[in-house]
């Protein structure tokens, strides 16, 4: 078969389930902040694989670590310990306020584990009535049935009911609504420390601390979903560090493997007995190949100062986006933290703008919350790349905007 873009897209449309709606563009290789399509056209990738590409495309150290581990030991199952999972758990514990790690394969799976641990932990400690989970409206926690029920966006629930029960959604950023929702049957509160898919919404100052205090006062656990914000994405290793709040546990995924699928649930020692033997498991979770990739990502993040780079480049990108908001009527507002940034579009079609950005200006980005163009470039992004991205966005907004 001819490996042309059109032939591959035609084949994709015949053989892939159409649950995604990608543009007719087939990517085949990448390096750093750039990707190339099957016909060799280069694009500046500020979609970052939806905030996944912590160390950029084809980082040689990540590639070498994956290849070396593939030659050594790919899989064991959790019937046995493996050295890489132990090392990765120790590395995560050393870098965070948490003491215990459970490995999963995705963000949704990590959140499922939090949900199950919350219920089982209370159950085993004589509080079987504590089964409810409170999460936020406009939140996103994944697409498996538990994570979907936690996700506070009704459009994702359409036709999928009945939802897993015992979940309440409250407006994000409103302590009074949280106070009204947490009661004697609450097992846990789960929040993103900054909402990602919901439109890059940062919590009002003091909100996360107020929720922490409410959970402590009322005996509920507090969990943060750091799937999108973790591993330096917002300019701190964990997104919650901006607010100085330590939850009882968190989920991680996306940036953790730099593109290799892996997720994790991290909890404090008090919850170490939350999932007793046999209560939860994953065949692939903690697979040595995935853990070797995540270990390589952590050492690249350290050696290349990527958390600091995310902060510095994030400020540069943020300042540029603020300028775009001042210059162009359709850019209503700049949002975000670190390298999880975006612009809210008003009076123009965000999806059409994203398409023009890709097709006419050679730059990839993604949408968040329906009207925010989200920019989540690799944490390795340089000042020159940021400036180039801003120049391409400026050229896009200077055109007549598609409405
Ligand atoms: C905050 C958050 N939680 C969970 C998920 C789900 O992760 P996954 O797609 O790896 O299951 C996402 C994905 O966008 C996310 O942004």
Coordinates of C-alpha atoms and ligand atoms in Angstrom, one line a residue:
X1 CA 0.0 0.0 0.0
X2 CA 1.2 3.5 -0.8
X3 CA 2.2 5.3 2.4
X4 CA 0.6 8.5 1.3
X5 CA -1.4 10.6 3.7
X6 CA -4.6 10.2 1.8
X7 CA -4.2 6.4 1.5
X8 CA -3.6 6.0 5.2
X9 CA -6.4 8.3 6.2
X10 CA -8.8 6.4 3.9
X11 CA -7.7 3.1 5.5
X12 CA -8.0 4.6 9.0
X13 CA -11.6 5.6 8.3
X14 CA -12.4 2.0 7.3
X15 CA -10.7 0.1 10.1
X16 CA -10.6 2.3 13.2
X17 CA -13.7 2.8 15.3
X18 CA -14.8 6.4 14.7
X19 CA -14.9 7.4 18.4
X20 CA -12.2 10.0 17.7
X21 CA -12.4 12.7 15.0
X22 CA -8.9 13.5 14.1
X23 CA -8.1 15.8 11.1
X24 CA -6.8 14.0 8.0
X25 CA -3.2 14.1 9.1
X26 CA -1.0 11.1 9.8
X27 CA 2.0 11.7 12.1
X28 CA 5.0 9.4 11.8
X29 CA 8.0 10.9 13.6
X30 CA 9.0 13.7 15.9
X31 CA 12.0 15.4 17.6
X32 CA 11.8 17.7 20.6
X33 CA 8.9 20.1 20.0
X34 CA 8.4 19.2 16.4
X35 CA 6.5 16.3 14.6
X36 CA 6.5 15.3 10.9
X37 CA 3.6 13.8 9.0
X38 CA 3.9 10.8 6.7
X39 CA 4.8 13.1 3.8
X40 CA 7.5 14.9 5.6
X41 CA 5.7 18.2 6.6
X42 CA 7.0 19.5 9.9
X43 CA 4.7 21.0 12.5
X44 CA 5.4 22.8 15.8
X45 CA 3.8 20.6 18.4
X46 CA 2.3 22.6 21.3
X47 CA -0.4 20.0 21.8
X48 CA 2.3 18.0 23.5
X49 CA 0.2 14.8 23.1
X50 CA -2.4 16.4 25.4
X51 CA 0.2 17.4 28.1
X52 CA 2.0 14.1 27.9
X53 CA 5.3 14.8 26.2
X54 CA 7.2 15.9 29.3
X55 CA 10.7 15.3 27.7
X56 CA 9.6 16.0 24.1
X57 CA 9.5 13.7 21.1
X58 CA 12.2 11.1 20.7
X59 CA 14.4 12.1 23.6
X60 CA 17.5 10.0 23.1
X61 CA 17.8 9.1 26.8
X62 CA 14.1 8.0 27.0
X63 CA 14.5 6.0 23.8
X64 CA 17.7 4.3 25.1
X65 CA 16.1 3.5 28.4
X66 CA 13.1 1.8 26.7
X67 CA 15.3 -0.1 24.3
X68 CA 17.7 -1.3 27.0
X69 CA 14.8 -2.4 29.3
X70 CA 13.1 -4.2 26.4
X71 CA 16.3 -6.3 25.9
X72 CA 16.4 -7.0 29.7
X73 CA 12.9 -7.7 31.0
X74 CA 9.6 -6.4 29.6
X75 CA 7.0 -8.0 31.9
X76 CA 6.7 -10.0 35.1
X77 CA 3.1 -9.5 36.3
X78 CA 2.6 -8.6 40.0
X79 CA 3.0 -12.1 41.1
X80 CA 6.6 -11.0 41.6
X81 CA 8.5 -7.8 42.4
X82 CA 10.6 -6.2 39.7
X83 CA 13.5 -3.9 40.2
X84 CA 12.3 -1.1 38.1
X85 CA 8.9 -0.7 39.8
X86 CA 10.6 -0.7 43.2
X87 CA 13.1 2.0 42.0
X88 CA 10.3 4.1 40.5
X89 CA 8.1 3.9 43.6
X90 CA 11.1 5.0 45.7
X91 CA 11.9 7.9 43.3
X92 CA 8.2 9.1 43.5
X93 CA 8.1 8.8 47.3
X94 CA 11.4 10.8 47.5
X95 CA 10.0 13.6 45.4
X96 CA 6.5 14.0 46.9
X97 CA 4.7 14.1 50.3
X98 CA 3.4 10.5 49.7
X99 CA 4.7 7.2 51.1
X100 CA 3.1 4.4 49.1
X101 CA 2.6 3.8 45.3
X102 CA 0.2 1.7 43.3
X103 CA 1.0 1.5 39.5
X104 CA -1.7 1.7 36.8
X105 CA -1.6 2.2 33.1
X106 CA -3.5 5.4 32.6
X107 CA -5.0 8.4 34.4
X108 CA -8.5 6.9 34.5
X109 CA -7.1 3.7 36.1
X110 CA -5.2 5.7 38.7
X111 CA -8.4 7.5 39.6
X112 CA -10.3 4.2 39.8
X113 CA -7.8 3.1 42.3
X114 CA -8.3 6.2 44.4
X115 CA -12.1 5.7 44.3
X116 CA -11.8 2.1 45.4
X117 CA -9.2 2.8 48.0
X118 CA -11.3 5.6 49.6
X119 CA -14.3 3.2 50.0
X120 CA -12.4 0.2 51.1
X121 CA -10.2 2.1 53.6
X122 CA -13.3 3.6 55.4
X123 CA -15.0 0.2 55.2
X124 CA -12.1 -1.6 56.8
X125 CA -11.8 1.1 59.5
X126 CA -15.4 0.6 60.7
X127 CA -17.1 3.4 58.6
X128 CA -18.9 1.4 55.9
X129 CA -21.4 4.3 55.5
X130 CA -18.6 6.5 54.0
X131 CA -19.0 5.7 50.4
X132 CA -19.7 9.1 48.7
X133 CA -17.1 10.9 46.6
X134 CA -17.4 14.7 46.0
X135 CA -15.8 16.0 42.8
X136 CA -16.2 19.2 40.8
X137 CA -18.4 20.4 38.0
X138 CA -16.5 20.7 34.8
X139 CA -13.9 18.3 36.1
X140 CA -12.3 15.5 34.0
X141 CA -11.1 12.3 35.6
X142 CA -11.2 9.8 32.7
X143 CA -13.6 7.6 30.8
X144 CA -13.8 4.2 32.6
X145 CA -17.1 3.9 34.4
X146 CA -15.8 4.9 37.9
X147 CA -13.7 7.8 36.5
X148 CA -16.5 8.8 34.2
X149 CA -18.9 9.1 37.2
X150 CA -16.4 11.3 38.9
X151 CA -16.1 13.5 35.8
X152 CA -18.3 16.5 36.2
X153 CA -19.2 17.0 32.6
X154 CA -22.7 15.6 31.7
X155 CA -21.9 15.5 27.9
X156 CA -19.5 12.5 28.6
X157 CA -22.3 10.7 30.5
X158 CA -24.7 10.7 27.6
X159 CA -26.0 7.2 26.9
X160 CA -23.6 5.6 29.3
X161 CA -25.8 5.4 32.4
X162 CA -26.5 4.3 34.9
X163 CA -23.4 6.0 36.4
X164 CA -21.6 4.5 39.3
X165 CA -23.5 5.8 42.3
X166 CA -22.5 7.9 45.3
X167 CA -20.8 10.7 43.4
X168 CA -21.7 14.4 43.9
X169 CA -20.5 17.3 41.9
X170 CA -20.1 20.8 43.2
X171 CA -19.0 24.1 41.5
X172 CA -15.2 24.3 41.4
X173 CA -13.7 27.1 43.5
X174 CA -16.6 27.6 45.9
X175 CA -15.8 26.6 49.5
X176 CA -19.5 27.1 50.6
X177 CA -20.7 24.5 48.1
X178 CA -18.0 22.1 49.3
X179 CA -19.0 22.7 52.9
X180 CA -22.6 21.8 52.0
X181 CA -21.6 18.6 50.2
X182 CA -19.2 17.0 52.7
X183 CA -21.0 15.0 55.3
X184 CA -20.9 11.9 57.5
X185 CA -21.2 9.6 54.4
X186 CA -18.4 11.3 52.4
X187 CA -15.5 9.0 51.8
X188 CA -13.3 11.5 49.8
X189 CA -13.1 14.7 47.8
X190 CA -11.4 14.5 44.5
X191 CA -10.2 17.7 42.7
X192 CA -7.8 18.7 40.0
X193 CA -5.4 21.3 41.6
X194 CA -6.1 23.2 38.3
X195 CA -8.8 22.1 36.0
X196 CA -7.4 21.0 32.7
X197 CA -10.0 19.6 30.3
X198 CA -12.6 21.9 31.9
X199 CA -10.8 24.9 30.4
X200 CA -7.6 25.6 32.3
X201 CA -9.2 26.9 35.4
X202 CA -6.9 27.8 38.3
X203 CA -8.5 27.6 41.8
X204 CA -9.1 30.9 43.6
X205 CA -6.5 31.6 46.3
X206 CA -7.2 29.7 49.5
X207 CA -9.8 27.3 47.9
X208 CA -7.7 24.1 48.1
X209 CA -6.6 25.0 51.7
X210 CA -10.3 25.5 52.6
X211 CA -11.2 22.1 51.2
X212 CA -8.3 20.5 53.1
X213 CA -9.6 22.0 56.3
X214 CA -13.2 20.9 55.6
X215 CA -12.0 17.3 54.9
X216 CA -10.0 17.2 58.1
X217 CA -12.8 18.6 60.2
X218 CA -15.4 16.1 58.8
X219 CA -13.3 13.0 58.4
X220 CA -13.2 12.8 54.6
X221 CA -10.1 12.1 52.6
X222 CA -8.8 14.6 50.1
X223 CA -7.3 13.5 46.8
X224 CA -5.9 15.5 43.9
X225 CA -6.0 14.4 40.3
X226 CA -2.5 15.4 39.1
X227 CA -2.8 13.4 35.9
X228 CA -2.5 16.5 33.8
X229 CA -0.8 18.9 36.2
X230 CA 1.8 16.5 37.6
X231 CA 5.5 15.9 36.7
X232 CA 6.4 19.6 36.4
X233 CA 3.7 20.6 33.9
X234 CA 2.6 23.7 35.8
X235 CA 6.1 24.8 36.9
X236 CA 6.1 22.8 40.2
X237 CA 6.6 19.0 40.4
X238 CA 3.0 18.6 41.5
X239 CA 0.3 21.2 40.6
X240 CA -0.9 21.5 44.2
X241 CA 2.5 23.0 45.3
X242 CA 1.2 26.3 44.0
X243 CA -1.3 26.4 46.8
X244 CA 0.9 24.6 49.4
X245 CA -1.8 22.0 50.1
X246 CA -1.0 18.4 50.7
X247 CA -3.8 15.9 50.0
X248 CA -4.0 12.3 51.3
X249 CA -3.3 10.9 47.9
X250 CA -3.0 11.8 44.3
X251 CA -3.2 10.3 40.8
X252 CA -0.5 10.7 38.1
X253 CA -0.2 9.7 34.5
X254 CA 0.3 11.7 31.3
X255 CA 3.8 13.2 31.7
X256 CA 5.0 10.4 33.8
X257 CA 6.1 8.1 31.0
X258 CA 6.9 10.8 28.5
X259 CA 4.5 9.1 26.2
X260 CA 4.9 5.5 27.4
X261 CA 1.6 4.5 29.0
X262 CA 1.8 4.5 32.8
X263 CA -0.2 5.9 35.7
X264 CA 0.1 5.8 39.5
X265 CA -1.8 6.4 42.7
X266 CA 0.3 7.9 45.5
X267 CA -1.0 7.9 49.1
X268 CA 0.2 8.9 52.6
X269 CA 1.3 6.2 55.0
X270 CA -2.0 6.4 56.9
X271 CA -3.7 4.9 53.9
X272 CA -1.1 2.1 53.3
X273 CA -3.7 -0.5 54.3
X274 CA -6.4 1.0 52.0
X275 CA -6.2 -1.8 49.4
X276 CA -5.4 -5.1 51.2
X277 CA -4.0 -8.0 49.2
X278 CA -6.5 -9.2 46.6
X279 CA -8.7 -6.1 46.7
X280 CA -7.3 -4.4 43.6
X281 CA -4.8 -5.3 40.8
X282 CA -3.6 -4.7 37.3
X283 CA -1.8 -7.2 35.1
X284 CA 0.3 -4.6 33.4
X285 CA 0.6 -2.1 36.3
X286 CA 4.2 -1.6 37.4
X287 CA 5.4 -3.3 34.3
X288 CA 9.3 -3.0 34.2
X289 CA 9.2 -1.5 30.7
X290 CA 6.8 1.3 31.6
X291 CA 8.7 1.9 34.9
X292 CA 12.0 2.1 33.1
X293 CA 10.5 4.8 30.9
X294 CA 9.2 6.7 33.9
X295 CA 12.5 6.4 35.7
X296 CA 14.2 7.9 32.6
X297 CA 11.7 10.7 32.5
X298 CA 12.3 11.6 36.2
X299 CA 16.1 11.7 35.7
X300 CA 15.8 13.8 32.5
X301 CA 13.5 16.2 34.4
X302 CA 16.2 16.5 37.1
X303 CA 19.2 16.7 34.9
X304 CA 17.8 19.1 32.4
X305 CA 16.1 21.3 35.1
X306 CA 12.7 20.8 33.4
X307 CA 10.5 21.9 36.3
X308 CA 12.4 25.2 36.3
X309 CA 12.2 25.4 32.5
X310 CA 8.5 24.8 32.7
X311 CA 8.2 27.8 35.1
X312 CA 10.4 30.1 33.1
X313 CA 9.1 29.2 29.6
X314 CA 5.6 29.2 31.1
X315 CA 6.0 32.8 32.1
X316 CA 7.4 33.7 28.7
X317 CA 4.4 32.0 27.0
X318 CA 1.9 33.5 29.5
X319 CA 3.2 37.0 28.9
X320 CA 3.0 36.5 25.1
X321 CA -0.6 35.2 25.4
X322 CA -1.5 38.2 27.6
X323 CA -0.2 40.4 24.8
X324 CA -2.3 38.5 22.2
X325 CA -5.4 39.0 24.4
X326 CA -4.7 42.8 24.4
X327 CA -4.1 42.8 20.7
X328 CA -6.9 40.7 19.3
X329 CA -10.7 40.9 20.0
X330 CA -11.3 37.2 19.6
X331 CA -8.7 36.4 22.3
X332 CA -10.8 37.1 25.4
X333 CA -8.4 36.0 28.1
X334 CA -5.1 34.2 28.7
X335 CA -5.2 31.3 31.2
X336 CA -3.1 28.7 32.9
X337 CA 0.1 28.1 34.8
X338 CA 3.5 26.9 33.8
X339 CA 3.4 25.1 30.5
X340 CA -0.3 24.4 30.8
X341 CA -1.6 27.6 29.2
X342 CA -4.2 28.7 26.8
X343 CA -6.4 31.5 25.4
X344 CA -10.1 31.6 25.7
X345 CA -11.7 32.4 22.3
X346 CA -14.8 34.6 22.0
X347 CA -16.7 35.6 18.8
X348 CA -14.8 33.0 16.7
X349 CA -15.0 29.3 16.2
X350 CA -12.2 27.7 18.3
X351 CA -12.2 24.5 16.4
X352 CA -11.9 26.3 13.1
X353 CA -9.1 28.4 14.5
X354 CA -7.3 25.2 15.7
X355 CA -7.6 23.8 12.1
X356 CA -6.2 27.0 10.6
X357 CA -3.4 27.0 13.1
X358 CA -2.5 23.5 11.9
X359 CA -3.1 23.7 8.2
X360 CA -2.0 27.3 7.5
X361 CA 0.5 28.0 10.3
X362 CA 2.0 24.6 10.9
X363 CA 1.3 24.4 14.6
X364 CA -0.5 21.8 16.7
X365 CA -2.6 22.7 19.8
X366 CA -5.7 21.2 21.5
X367 CA -8.9 22.5 22.9
X368 CA -10.0 22.6 26.5
X369 CA -13.4 23.4 27.8
X370 CA -14.7 23.9 24.3
X371 CA -13.5 27.5 23.9
X372 CA -9.9 27.5 25.1
X373 CA -7.0 26.8 22.8
X374 CA -4.6 24.9 25.0
X375 CA -0.9 25.0 24.7
X376 CA 1.0 22.3 26.5
X377 CA 4.4 22.0 24.7
X378 CA 7.1 19.6 26.0
X379 CA 8.8 20.8 29.2
X380 CA 12.0 20.9 27.2
X381 CA 10.7 23.8 25.1
X382 CA 13.2 26.6 24.4
X383 CA 12.7 30.4 24.4
X384 CA 13.0 30.3 20.6
X385 CA 10.3 27.6 20.3
X386 CA 8.0 29.6 22.6
X387 CA 8.6 32.8 20.5
X388 CA 8.0 30.8 17.3
X389 CA 4.7 29.5 18.7
X390 CA 3.6 32.9 19.7
X391 CA 4.5 34.3 16.3
X392 CA 2.4 31.6 14.7
X393 CA -0.5 32.3 17.0
X394 CA -0.2 36.1 16.3
X395 CA -0.3 35.4 12.5
X396 CA -3.4 33.2 13.0
X397 CA -5.3 35.9 15.0
X398 CA -4.2 38.6 12.5
X399 CA -6.3 36.8 9.8
X400 CA -9.9 37.3 9.4
X401 CA -11.2 34.9 12.1
X402 CA -13.5 32.0 11.2
X403 CA -16.8 32.4 13.1
Ligands
LIG1 C1 -7.1 15.5 35.1 C2 -7.2 14.2 34.3 N1 -7.5 13.1 34.9 C3 -7.7 11.9 34.2 C4 -7.5 11.9 32.9 C5 -7.7 10.6 32.1 O1 -6.4 10.1 31.8 P1 -6.3 8.9 30.7 O2 -6.8 9.4 29.4 O3 -4.9 8.5 30.8 O4 -7.2 7.8 31.3 C6 -7.2 13.1 32.2 C7 -7.0 13.0 30.7 O5 -7.1 14.0 30.0 C8 -7.0 14.3 32.9 O6 -6.8 15.4 32.3

